[in-house]
CSV table of N, CA and C in Angstrom, one decimal:
chain,number,residue,atom,x,y,z
A,124,MET,N,186.3,36.7,-28.3
A,124,MET,CA,187.8,37.0,-28.4
A,124,MET,C,188.6,35.8,-28.0
A,125,ALA,N,188.0,34.9,-27.2
A,125,ALA,CA,188.8,33.7,-26.7
A,125,ALA,C,189.1,32.8,-27.9
A,126,GLU,N,188.3,32.8,-28.9
A,126,GLU,CA,188.5,32.0,-30.1
A,126,GLU,C,189.7,32.5,-30.9
A,127,LEU,N,189.9,33.8,-30.9
A,127,LEU,CA,191.1,34.4,-31.6
A,127,LEU,C,192.4,34.1,-30.9
A,128,THR,N,192.4,34.0,-29.6
A,128,THR,CA,193.6,33.6,-28.9
A,128,THR,C,194.1,32.2,-29.2
A,129,LYS,N,193.1,31.4,-29.7
A,129,LYS,CA,193.5,30.0,-30.1
A,129,LYS,C,194.3,30.0,-31.3
A,130,LEU,N,194.2,31.0,-32.1
A,130,LEU,CA,195.0,31.1,-33.3
A,130,LEU,C,196.5,31.1,-33.0
A,131,MET,N,196.9,31.7,-31.9
A,131,MET,CA,198.3,31.7,-31.5
A,131,MET,C,198.8,30.4,-31.0
A,132,GLU,N,197.9,29.4,-31.0
A,132,GLU,CA,198.4,28.0,-30.7
A,132,GLU,C,198.6,27.2,-31.9
A,133,ILE,N,198.3,27.8,-33.1
A,133,ILE,CA,198.5,27.1,-34.3
A,133,ILE,C,199.8,27.4,-34.9
A,134,ASP,N,200.7,26.4,-35.0
A,134,ASP,CA,202.1,26.7,-35.5
A,134,ASP,C,202.2,27.4,-36.8
A,135,VAL,N,201.3,27.0,-37.8
A,135,VAL,CA,201.4,27.6,-39.1
A,135,VAL,C,201.0,29.1,-39.0
A,136,PHE,N,200.0,29.4,-38.2
A,136,PHE,CA,199.6,30.8,-38.0
A,136,PHE,C,200.7,31.6,-37.4
A,137,LEU,N,201.4,31.0,-36.4
A,137,LEU,CA,202.6,31.7,-35.8
A,137,LEU,C,203.7,31.9,-36.8
A,138,ALA,N,203.9,30.9,-37.7
A,138,ALA,CA,204.9,31.1,-38.8
A,138,ALA,C,204.5,32.2,-39.7
A,139,TYR,N,203.2,32.2,-40.1
A,139,TYR,CA,202.7,33.3,-41.0
A,139,TYR,C,202.9,34.6,-40.3
A,140,SER,N,202.6,34.8,-39.0
A,140,SER,CA,202.7,36.0,-38.3
A,140,SER,C,204.1,36.5,-38.3
A,141,THR,N,205.0,35.6,-38.1
A,141,THR,CA,206.5,35.9,-38.1
A,141,THR,C,206.9,36.5,-39.4
A,142,TYR,N,206.6,35.8,-40.5
A,142,TYR,CA,207.1,36.2,-41.8
A,142,TYR,C,206.3,37.4,-42.3
A,143,ALA,N,205.1,37.6,-41.9
A,143,ALA,CA,204.3,38.8,-42.3
A,143,ALA,C,204.9,40.0,-41.6
A,144,THR,N,205.3,39.8,-40.3
A,144,THR,CA,206.0,40.9,-39.6
A,144,THR,C,207.3,41.3,-40.2
A,145,ILE,N,208.1,40.3,-40.6
A,145,ILE,CA,209.4,40.6,-41.3
A,145,ILE,C,209.1,41.4,-42.6
A,146,LEU,N,208.1,41.0,-43.3
A,146,LEU,CA,207.8,41.7,-44.6
A,146,LEU,C,207.3,43.1,-44.3
A,147,LEU,N,206.5,43.3,-43.3
A,147,LEU,CA,206.0,44.6,-42.9
A,147,LEU,C,207.1,45.5,-42.5
A,148,LEU,N,208.1,45.0,-41.8
A,148,LEU,CA,209.2,45.8,-41.4
A,148,LEU,C,210.1,46.2,-42.6
A,149,LYS,N,210.2,45.2,-43.5
A,149,LYS,CA,210.9,45.5,-44.8
A,149,LYS,C,210.3,46.6,-45.6
A,150,MET,N,208.9,46.6,-45.7
A,150,MET,CA,208.2,47.7,-46.4
A,150,MET,C,208.4,49.0,-45.7
A,151,MET,N,208.3,49.0,-44.3
A,151,MET,CA,208.5,50.2,-43.6
A,151,MET,C,209.9,50.8,-43.8
A,152,LEU,N,210.9,49.9,-43.9
A,152,LEU,CA,212.3,50.3,-44.2
A,152,LEU,C,212.4,51.0,-45.5
A,153,MET,N,211.6,50.6,-46.5
A,153,MET,CA,211.6,51.2,-47.8
A,153,MET,C,211.2,52.7,-47.7
A,154,SER,N,210.3,53.0,-46.9
A,154,SER,CA,209.9,54.4,-46.7
A,154,SER,C,211.0,55.2,-46.1
A,155,SER,N,211.7,54.6,-45.1
A,155,SER,CA,212.9,55.3,-44.5
A,155,SER,C,214.0,55.5,-45.5
A,156,VAL,N,214.2,54.5,-46.4
A,156,VAL,CA,215.2,54.6,-47.4
A,156,VAL,C,214.9,55.8,-48.4
A,157,THR,N,213.6,55.9,-48.8
A,157,THR,CA,213.2,56.9,-49.6
A,157,THR,C,213.4,58.3,-49.0
A,158,ALA,N,213.0,58.4,-47.7
A,158,ALA,CA,213.2,59.7,-47.0
A,158,ALA,C,214.7,60.0,-46.9
A,159,TYR,N,215.5,59.0,-46.6
A,159,TYR,CA,217.0,59.2,-46.5
A,159,TYR,C,217.5,59.8,-47.8
A,160,PHE,N,217.2,59.2,-48.9
A,160,PHE,CA,217.7,59.6,-50.2
A,160,PHE,C,217.1,61.1,-50.5
A,161,ARG,N,215.9,61.3,-50.2
A,161,ARG,CA,215.3,62.7,-50.4
A,161,ARG,C,216.1,63.7,-49.6
A,162,LEU,N,216.4,63.4,-48.4
A,162,LEU,CA,217.0,64.4,-47.5
A,162,LEU,C,218.5,64.6,-47.9
A,163,THR,N,219.2,63.5,-48.2
A,163,THR,CA,220.6,63.6,-48.5
A,163,THR,C,220.9,64.2,-49.8
A,164,ARG,N,219.9,64.1,-50.8
A,164,ARG,CA,220.1,64.6,-52.1
A,164,ARG,C,219.3,65.9,-52.3
A,165,LYS,N,218.6,66.3,-51.2
A,165,LYS,CA,217.8,67.5,-51.3
A,165,LYS,C,216.9,67.6,-52.5
A,166,VAL,N,216.1,66.5,-52.7
A,166,VAL,CA,215.2,66.4,-53.8
A,166,VAL,C,213.8,66.1,-53.1
A,167,PHE,N,212.9,67.0,-53.4
A,167,PHE,CA,211.6,66.8,-52.8
A,167,PHE,C,210.4,66.8,-53.8
A,168,ALA,N,209.3,66.2,-53.5
A,168,ALA,CA,208.2,66.1,-54.4
A,168,ALA,C,207.2,67.2,-54.1
A,169,ASN,N,207.2,67.8,-52.9
A,169,ASN,CA,206.2,68.7,-52.6
A,169,ASN,C,206.8,70.1,-52.2
A,170,PRO,N,206.2,71.2,-52.6
A,170,PRO,CA,206.8,72.5,-52.3
A,170,PRO,C,206.9,72.8,-50.9
A,171,GLU,N,206.0,72.3,-50.0
A,171,GLU,CA,206.1,72.5,-48.6
A,171,GLU,C,207.3,71.9,-48.0
A,172,ASP,N,207.7,70.8,-48.6
A,172,ASP,CA,208.9,70.1,-48.1
A,172,ASP,C,210.2,70.8,-48.6
A,173,ALA,N,210.1,71.3,-49.8
A,173,ALA,CA,211.3,72.0,-50.4
A,173,ALA,C,211.6,73.3,-49.8
A,174,ILE,N,210.5,74.0,-49.4
A,174,ILE,CA,210.7,75.4,-48.9
A,174,ILE,C,211.6,75.5,-47.6
A,175,HIS,N,211.6,74.4,-46.8
A,175,HIS,CA,212.4,74.4,-45.6
A,175,HIS,C,213.9,74.3,-45.9
A,176,HIS,N,214.2,73.8,-47.1
A,176,HIS,CA,215.6,73.6,-47.5
A,176,HIS,C,216.1,74.6,-48.4
A,177,ALA,N,215.2,75.4,-49.0
A,177,ALA,CA,215.5,76.4,-50.0
A,177,ALA,C,216.2,77.6,-49.5
A,178,GLY,N,215.9,78.0,-48.3
A,178,GLY,CA,216.5,79.2,-47.7
A,178,GLY,C,216.1,80.4,-48.6
A,179,GLY,N,217.1,81.0,-49.2
A,179,GLY,CA,216.8,82.1,-50.1
A,179,GLY,C,216.7,81.7,-51.6
A,180,ASP,N,217.1,80.4,-51.8
A,180,ASP,CA,217.0,79.9,-53.2
A,180,ASP,C,215.6,79.7,-53.7
A,181,SER,N,215.5,79.4,-54.9
A,181,SER,CA,214.2,79.1,-55.5
A,181,SER,C,213.9,77.6,-55.1
A,182,ILE,N,212.6,77.3,-54.8
A,182,ILE,CA,212.3,76.0,-54.4
A,182,ILE,C,212.3,75.0,-55.6
A,183,LYS,N,212.3,75.6,-56.8
A,183,LYS,CA,212.3,74.8,-58.0
A,183,LYS,C,213.6,74.0,-58.1
A,184,LYS,N,214.7,74.5,-57.5
A,184,LYS,CA,216.0,73.8,-57.5
A,184,LYS,C,215.8,72.5,-56.7
A,185,TYR,N,214.9,72.4,-55.8
A,185,TYR,CA,214.8,71.3,-54.9
A,185,TYR,C,213.6,70.4,-55.4
A,186,MET,N,212.8,70.9,-56.3
A,186,MET,CA,211.7,70.2,-56.8
A,186,MET,C,212.0,69.5,-58.2
A,187,ARG,N,212.7,68.4,-58.1
A,187,ARG,CA,213.1,67.7,-59.3
A,187,ARG,C,213.1,66.2,-59.0
A,188,THR,N,213.3,65.4,-60.0
A,188,THR,CA,213.4,64.0,-59.9
A,188,THR,C,214.8,63.5,-59.8
A,189,ASP,N,215.0,62.5,-59.1
A,189,ASP,CA,216.3,61.9,-59.0
A,189,ASP,C,216.2,60.4,-59.3
A,190,GLU,N,217.1,59.8,-60.1
A,190,GLU,CA,217.0,58.5,-60.6
A,190,GLU,C,217.0,57.5,-59.4
A,191,ASP,N,217.9,57.7,-58.4
A,191,ASP,CA,218.0,56.8,-57.3
A,191,ASP,C,216.8,56.8,-56.4
A,192,ILE,N,216.2,58.0,-56.2
A,192,ILE,CA,215.0,58.1,-55.4
A,192,ILE,C,213.8,57.4,-56.2
A,193,GLU,N,213.7,57.6,-57.5
A,193,GLU,CA,212.7,56.9,-58.3
A,193,GLU,C,212.9,55.4,-58.2
A,194,ARG,N,214.1,54.9,-58.2
A,194,ARG,CA,214.4,53.5,-58.2
A,194,ARG,C,213.9,52.9,-56.8
A,195,VAL,N,214.1,53.6,-55.7
A,195,VAL,CA,213.6,53.2,-54.4
A,195,VAL,C,212.1,53.2,-54.4
A,196,ARG,N,211.5,54.2,-55.0
A,196,ARG,CA,210.0,54.3,-55.0
A,196,ARG,C,209.4,53.2,-55.8
A,197,ARG,N,210.1,52.9,-57.0
A,197,ARG,CA,209.6,51.8,-57.8
A,197,ARG,C,209.7,50.4,-57.0
A,198,CYS,N,210.8,50.3,-56.3
A,198,CYS,CA,211.0,49.0,-55.5
A,198,CYS,C,209.9,48.9,-54.4
A,199,HIS,N,209.6,50.1,-53.8
A,199,HIS,CA,208.6,50.1,-52.8
A,199,HIS,C,207.2,49.8,-53.4
A,200,LEU,N,206.9,50.4,-54.5
A,200,LEU,CA,205.6,50.1,-55.2
A,200,LEU,C,205.5,48.6,-55.6
A,201,ASN,N,206.6,48.0,-56.0
A,201,ASN,CA,206.6,46.6,-56.3
A,201,ASN,C,206.3,45.8,-55.1
A,202,ASP,N,206.9,46.2,-54.0
A,202,ASP,CA,206.6,45.5,-52.7
A,202,ASP,C,205.1,45.6,-52.4
A,203,LEU,N,204.5,46.7,-52.6
A,203,LEU,CA,203.1,46.9,-52.3
A,203,LEU,C,202.2,46.0,-53.2
A,204,GLU,N,202.7,45.9,-54.5
A,204,GLU,CA,201.9,45.1,-55.4
A,204,GLU,C,202.0,43.6,-55.2
A,205,ASN,N,203.1,43.2,-54.5
A,205,ASN,CA,203.3,41.7,-54.3
A,205,ASN,C,203.2,41.3,-52.8
A,206,ILE,N,203.5,42.1,-51.9
A,206,ILE,CA,203.4,41.7,-50.5
A,206,ILE,C,202.0,41.8,-49.9
A,207,VAL,N,201.3,42.8,-50.4
A,207,VAL,CA,199.9,42.9,-49.9
A,207,VAL,C,199.1,41.6,-50.3
A,208,PRO,N,199.1,41.2,-51.5
A,208,PRO,CA,198.4,39.9,-51.9
A,208,PRO,C,198.9,38.7,-51.0
A,209,PHE,N,200.2,38.7,-50.7
A,209,PHE,CA,200.8,37.6,-49.9
A,209,PHE,C,200.1,37.6,-48.5
A,210,PHE,N,199.9,38.8,-48.0
A,210,PHE,CA,199.2,38.9,-46.6
A,210,PHE,C,197.8,38.3,-46.7
A,211,GLY,N,197.0,38.6,-47.7
A,211,GLY,CA,195.7,38.0,-47.7
A,211,GLY,C,195.7,36.6,-48.0
A,212,ILE,N,196.4,36.2,-49.1
A,212,ILE,CA,196.4,34.8,-49.5
A,212,ILE,C,197.2,33.9,-48.4
A,213,GLY,N,198.2,34.5,-47.9
A,213,GLY,CA,199.0,33.8,-46.8
A,213,GLY,C,198.1,33.5,-45.6
A,214,LEU,N,197.3,34.5,-45.2
A,214,LEU,CA,196.4,34.3,-44.0
A,214,LEU,C,195.4,33.2,-44.3
A,215,LEU,N,194.8,33.3,-45.5
A,215,LEU,CA,193.8,32.2,-45.8
A,215,LEU,C,194.5,30.8,-45.9
A,216,TYR,N,195.7,30.8,-46.4
A,216,TYR,CA,196.5,29.6,-46.5
A,216,TYR,C,196.8,29.1,-45.1
A,217,ALA,N,197.3,29.9,-44.2
A,217,ALA,CA,197.6,29.5,-42.8
A,217,ALA,C,196.4,29.0,-42.1
A,218,LEU,N,195.2,29.5,-42.4
A,218,LEU,CA,194.0,29.1,-41.7
A,218,LEU,C,193.4,27.8,-42.4
A,219,SER,N,193.9,27.4,-43.5
A,219,SER,CA,193.4,26.3,-44.2
A,219,SER,C,194.0,24.9,-43.8
A,220,GLY,N,194.9,25.0,-42.8
A,220,GLY,CA,195.4,23.8,-42.2
A,220,GLY,C,196.5,23.1,-43.0
A,221,PRO,N,197.4,23.8,-43.6
A,221,PRO,CA,198.5,23.2,-44.4
A,221,PRO,C,199.5,22.5,-43.4
A,222,ASP,N,200.3,21.6,-44.0
A,222,ASP,CA,201.4,21.0,-43.3
A,222,ASP,C,202.4,22.1,-42.9
A,223,LEU,N,202.9,22.0,-41.7
A,223,LEU,CA,203.8,23.1,-41.2
A,223,LEU,C,205.1,23.2,-42.0
A,224,PHE,N,205.7,22.1,-42.4
A,224,PHE,CA,206.9,22.2,-43.2
A,224,PHE,C,206.7,22.9,-44.5
A,225,VAL,N,205.6,22.5,-45.2
A,225,VAL,CA,205.3,23.1,-46.5
A,225,VAL,C,205.0,24.6,-46.3
A,226,ALA,N,204.2,24.9,-45.3
A,226,ALA,CA,203.9,26.3,-45.1
A,226,ALA,C,205.1,27.1,-44.8
A,227,LEU,N,206.0,26.6,-44.0
A,227,LEU,CA,207.3,27.3,-43.7
A,227,LEU,C,208.1,27.5,-45.0
A,228,MET,N,208.1,26.5,-45.8
A,228,MET,CA,208.8,26.7,-47.1
A,228,MET,C,208.2,27.8,-47.9
A,229,HIS,N,206.9,27.8,-48.0
A,229,HIS,CA,206.2,28.9,-48.7
A,229,HIS,C,206.6,30.3,-48.1
A,230,PHE,N,206.5,30.4,-46.8
A,230,PHE,CA,206.7,31.7,-46.2
A,230,PHE,C,208.2,32.1,-46.3
A,231,ARG,N,209.1,31.2,-46.1
A,231,ARG,CA,210.5,31.5,-46.2
A,231,ARG,C,211.0,31.8,-47.6
A,232,ILE,N,210.5,31.1,-48.5
A,232,ILE,CA,210.9,31.4,-49.9
A,232,ILE,C,210.4,32.7,-50.4
A,233,PHE,N,209.1,33.0,-50.0
A,233,PHE,CA,208.5,34.3,-50.4
A,233,PHE,C,209.3,35.4,-49.8
A,234,THR,N,209.6,35.3,-48.5
A,234,THR,CA,210.3,36.4,-47.8
A,234,THR,C,211.7,36.6,-48.3
A,235,ALA,N,212.4,35.5,-48.6
A,235,ALA,CA,213.7,35.6,-49.1
A,235,ALA,C,213.7,36.2,-50.5
A,236,SER,N,212.7,35.8,-51.3
A,236,SER,CA,212.6,36.3,-52.7
A,236,SER,C,212.4,37.8,-52.7
A,237,ARG,N,211.6,38.3,-51.7
A,237,ARG,CA,211.3,39.8,-51.7
A,237,ARG,C,212.5,40.5,-51.2
A,238,ILE,N,213.2,40.0,-50.2
A,238,ILE,CA,214.5,40.6,-49.7
A,238,ILE,C,215.5,40.7,-50.8
A,239,TYR,N,215.7,39.6,-51.5
A,239,TYR,CA,216.6,39.5,-52.7
A,239,TYR,C,216.2,40.5,-53.8
A,240,HIS,N,214.9,40.6,-54.0
A,240,HIS,CA,214.3,41.5,-55.0
A,240,HIS,C,214.7,42.9,-54.7
A,241,THR,N,214.6,43.3,-53.4
A,241,THR,CA,215.0,44.6,-53.0
A,241,THR,C,216.5,44.9,-53.2
A,242,PHE,N,217.3,43.9,-52.8
A,242,PHE,CA,218.8,44.1,-53.1
A,242,PHE,C,219.1,44.2,-54.6
A,243,SER,N,218.4,43.4,-55.3
A,243,SER,CA,218.7,43.4,-56.8
A,243,SER,C,218.2,44.6,-57.4
A,244,TYR,N,217.2,45.2,-56.9
A,244,TYR,CA,216.6,46.5,-57.4
A,244,TYR,C,217.5,47.7,-57.0
A,245,LEU,N,217.9,47.7,-55.8
A,245,LEU,CA,218.6,48.9,-55.3
A,245,LEU,C,220.1,48.9,-55.6
A,246,ILE,N,220.7,47.8,-55.8
A,246,ILE,CA,222.2,47.8,-56.0
A,246,ILE,C,222.6,48.4,-57.3
A,247,PRO,N,222.0,48.3,-58.5
A,247,PRO,CA,221.2,47.2,-59.0
A,247,PRO,C,222.0,46.1,-59.6
A,248,LEU,N,221.5,44.9,-59.4
A,248,LEU,CA,222.1,43.7,-60.0
A,248,LEU,C,221.6,43.5,-61.5
A,249,PRO,N,222.4,42.9,-62.3
A,249,PRO,CA,221.9,42.7,-63.7
A,249,PRO,C,220.7,41.8,-63.8
A,250,GLN,N,219.9,42.0,-64.8
A,250,GLN,CA,218.8,41.0,-65.0
A,250,GLN,C,219.4,39.7,-65.4
A,251,PRO,N,218.9,38.6,-65.1
A,251,PRO,CA,217.5,38.4,-64.7
A,251,PRO,C,217.3,38.3,-63.2
A,252,ASN,N,218.3,38.8,-62.4
A,252,ASN,CA,218.2,38.7,-60.9
A,252,ASN,C,216.8,39.2,-60.4
A,253,ARG,N,216.5,40.4,-60.7
A,253,ARG,CA,215.3,41.0,-60.2
A,253,ARG,C,214.0,40.2,-60.7
A,254,GLY,N,214.0,39.9,-62.0
A,254,GLY,CA,212.9,39.2,-62.6
A,254,GLY,C,212.7,37.9,-62.0
A,255,LEU,N,213.8,37.1,-61.8
A,255,LEU,CA,213.6,35.8,-61.2
A,255,LEU,C,213.1,35.8,-59.8
A,256,SER,N,213.7,36.8,-59.0
A,256,SER,CA,213.2,36.9,-57.6
A,256,SER,C,211.7,37.3,-57.6
A,257,TRP,N,211.3,38.1,-58.5
A,257,TRP,CA,209.8,38.5,-58.6
A,257,TRP,C,209.0,37.2,-58.9
A,258,MET,N,209.5,36.5,-59.9
A,258,MET,CA,208.7,35.3,-60.4
A,258,MET,C,208.6,34.2,-59.3
A,259,ILE,N,209.7,34.1,-58.5
A,259,ILE,CA,209.7,33.1,-57.4
A,259,ILE,C,208.7,33.5,-56.4
A,260,GLY,N,208.7,34.7,-56.0
A,260,GLY,CA,207.7,35.2,-55.0
A,260,GLY,C,206.3,35.1,-55.5
A,261,TYR,N,206.1,35.5,-56.8
A,261,TYR,CA,204.7,35.4,-57.4
A,261,TYR,C,204.3,33.9,-57.5
A,262,GLY,N,205.2,33.0,-57.8
A,262,GLY,CA,204.9,31.6,-57.9
A,262,GLY,C,204.5,31.1,-56.5
A,263,VAL,N,205.2,31.5,-55.5
A,263,VAL,CA,204.8,31.1,-54.1
A,263,VAL,C,203.4,31.5,-53.7
A,264,THR,N,203.1,32.8,-54.0
A,264,THR,CA,201.8,33.3,-53.7
A,264,THR,C,200.7,32.5,-54.5
A,265,PHE,N,201.0,32.2,-55.8
A,265,PHE,CA,200.0,31.5,-56.6
A,265,PHE,C,199.9,30.1,-56.0
A,266,SER,N,201.0,29.4,-55.6
A,266,SER,CA,200.9,28.1,-55.0
A,266,SER,C,200.0,28.1,-53.8
A,267,MET,N,200.2,29.1,-52.9
A,267,MET,CA,199.3,29.1,-51.7
A,267,MET,C,197.9,29.3,-52.1
A,268,ALA,N,197.6,30.2,-53.1
A,268,ALA,CA,196.2,30.4,-53.5
A,268,ALA,C,195.6,29.1,-54.1
A,269,TYR,N,196.4,28.4,-54.9
A,269,TYR,CA,195.9,27.1,-55.4
A,269,TYR,C,195.6,26.1,-54.3
A,270,SER,N,196.5,26.1,-53.3
A,270,SER,CA,196.3,25.2,-52.2
A,270,SER,C,195.0,25.5,-51.4
A,271,VAL,N,194.8,26.8,-51.2
A,271,VAL,CA,193.6,27.2,-50.5
A,271,VAL,C,192.3,26.8,-51.3
A,272,LEU,N,192.3,27.1,-52.6
A,272,LEU,CA,191.2,26.7,-53.4
A,272,LEU,C,191.0,25.2,-53.5
A,273,ARG,N,192.1,24.5,-53.6
A,273,ARG,CA,192.0,23.0,-53.7
A,273,ARG,C,191.4,22.4,-52.4
A,274,ASN,N,191.9,23.0,-51.3
A,274,ASN,CA,191.5,22.4,-50.0
A,274,ASN,C,190.2,22.9,-49.4
A,275,VAL,N,189.8,24.1,-49.7
A,275,VAL,CA,188.5,24.6,-49.1
A,275,VAL,C,187.5,25.1,-50.2
A,276,TRP,N,187.6,24.5,-51.3
A,276,TRP,CA,186.7,24.9,-52.4
A,276,TRP,C,185.2,24.8,-51.9
A,277,PHE,N,184.5,25.9,-52.0
A,277,PHE,CA,183.1,25.9,-51.5
A,277,PHE,C,182.3,26.8,-52.4
A,278,LEU,N,181.7,26.2,-53.4
A,278,LEU,CA,180.9,27.0,-54.3
A,278,LEU,C,179.4,26.6,-54.2
């Protein structure tokens, strides 16, 4: 376990930890936004959730889709599809000994692109805002993957 504590002395790993935490909190916030929209609009996906709000009404009234809720869910799904690979590749990248400045640029650009992607998805901003923010984040993840493979290629 003593070897693991030495990770906290590596500046790039500390930077990775910071930005990974920010991204995790952002993804957790998306769950809260979904719940907020479901409760305020009284739109539920499951009968057991709808029954508490139905009272004497039919639960089918509360079992429907709402475009704003679906938009938040799609945004959250997009986060899962893009942030989870960042966690794995970013960790390998942080452990491969990159330059601190370059690593910080990777982490900051990715984090900013995901936050901007969320705003452009939920507001919604006209395209190509969302598409460009996705491409920037994807490019950063690919850049880190390329760097890991280039620096630690072991076949």
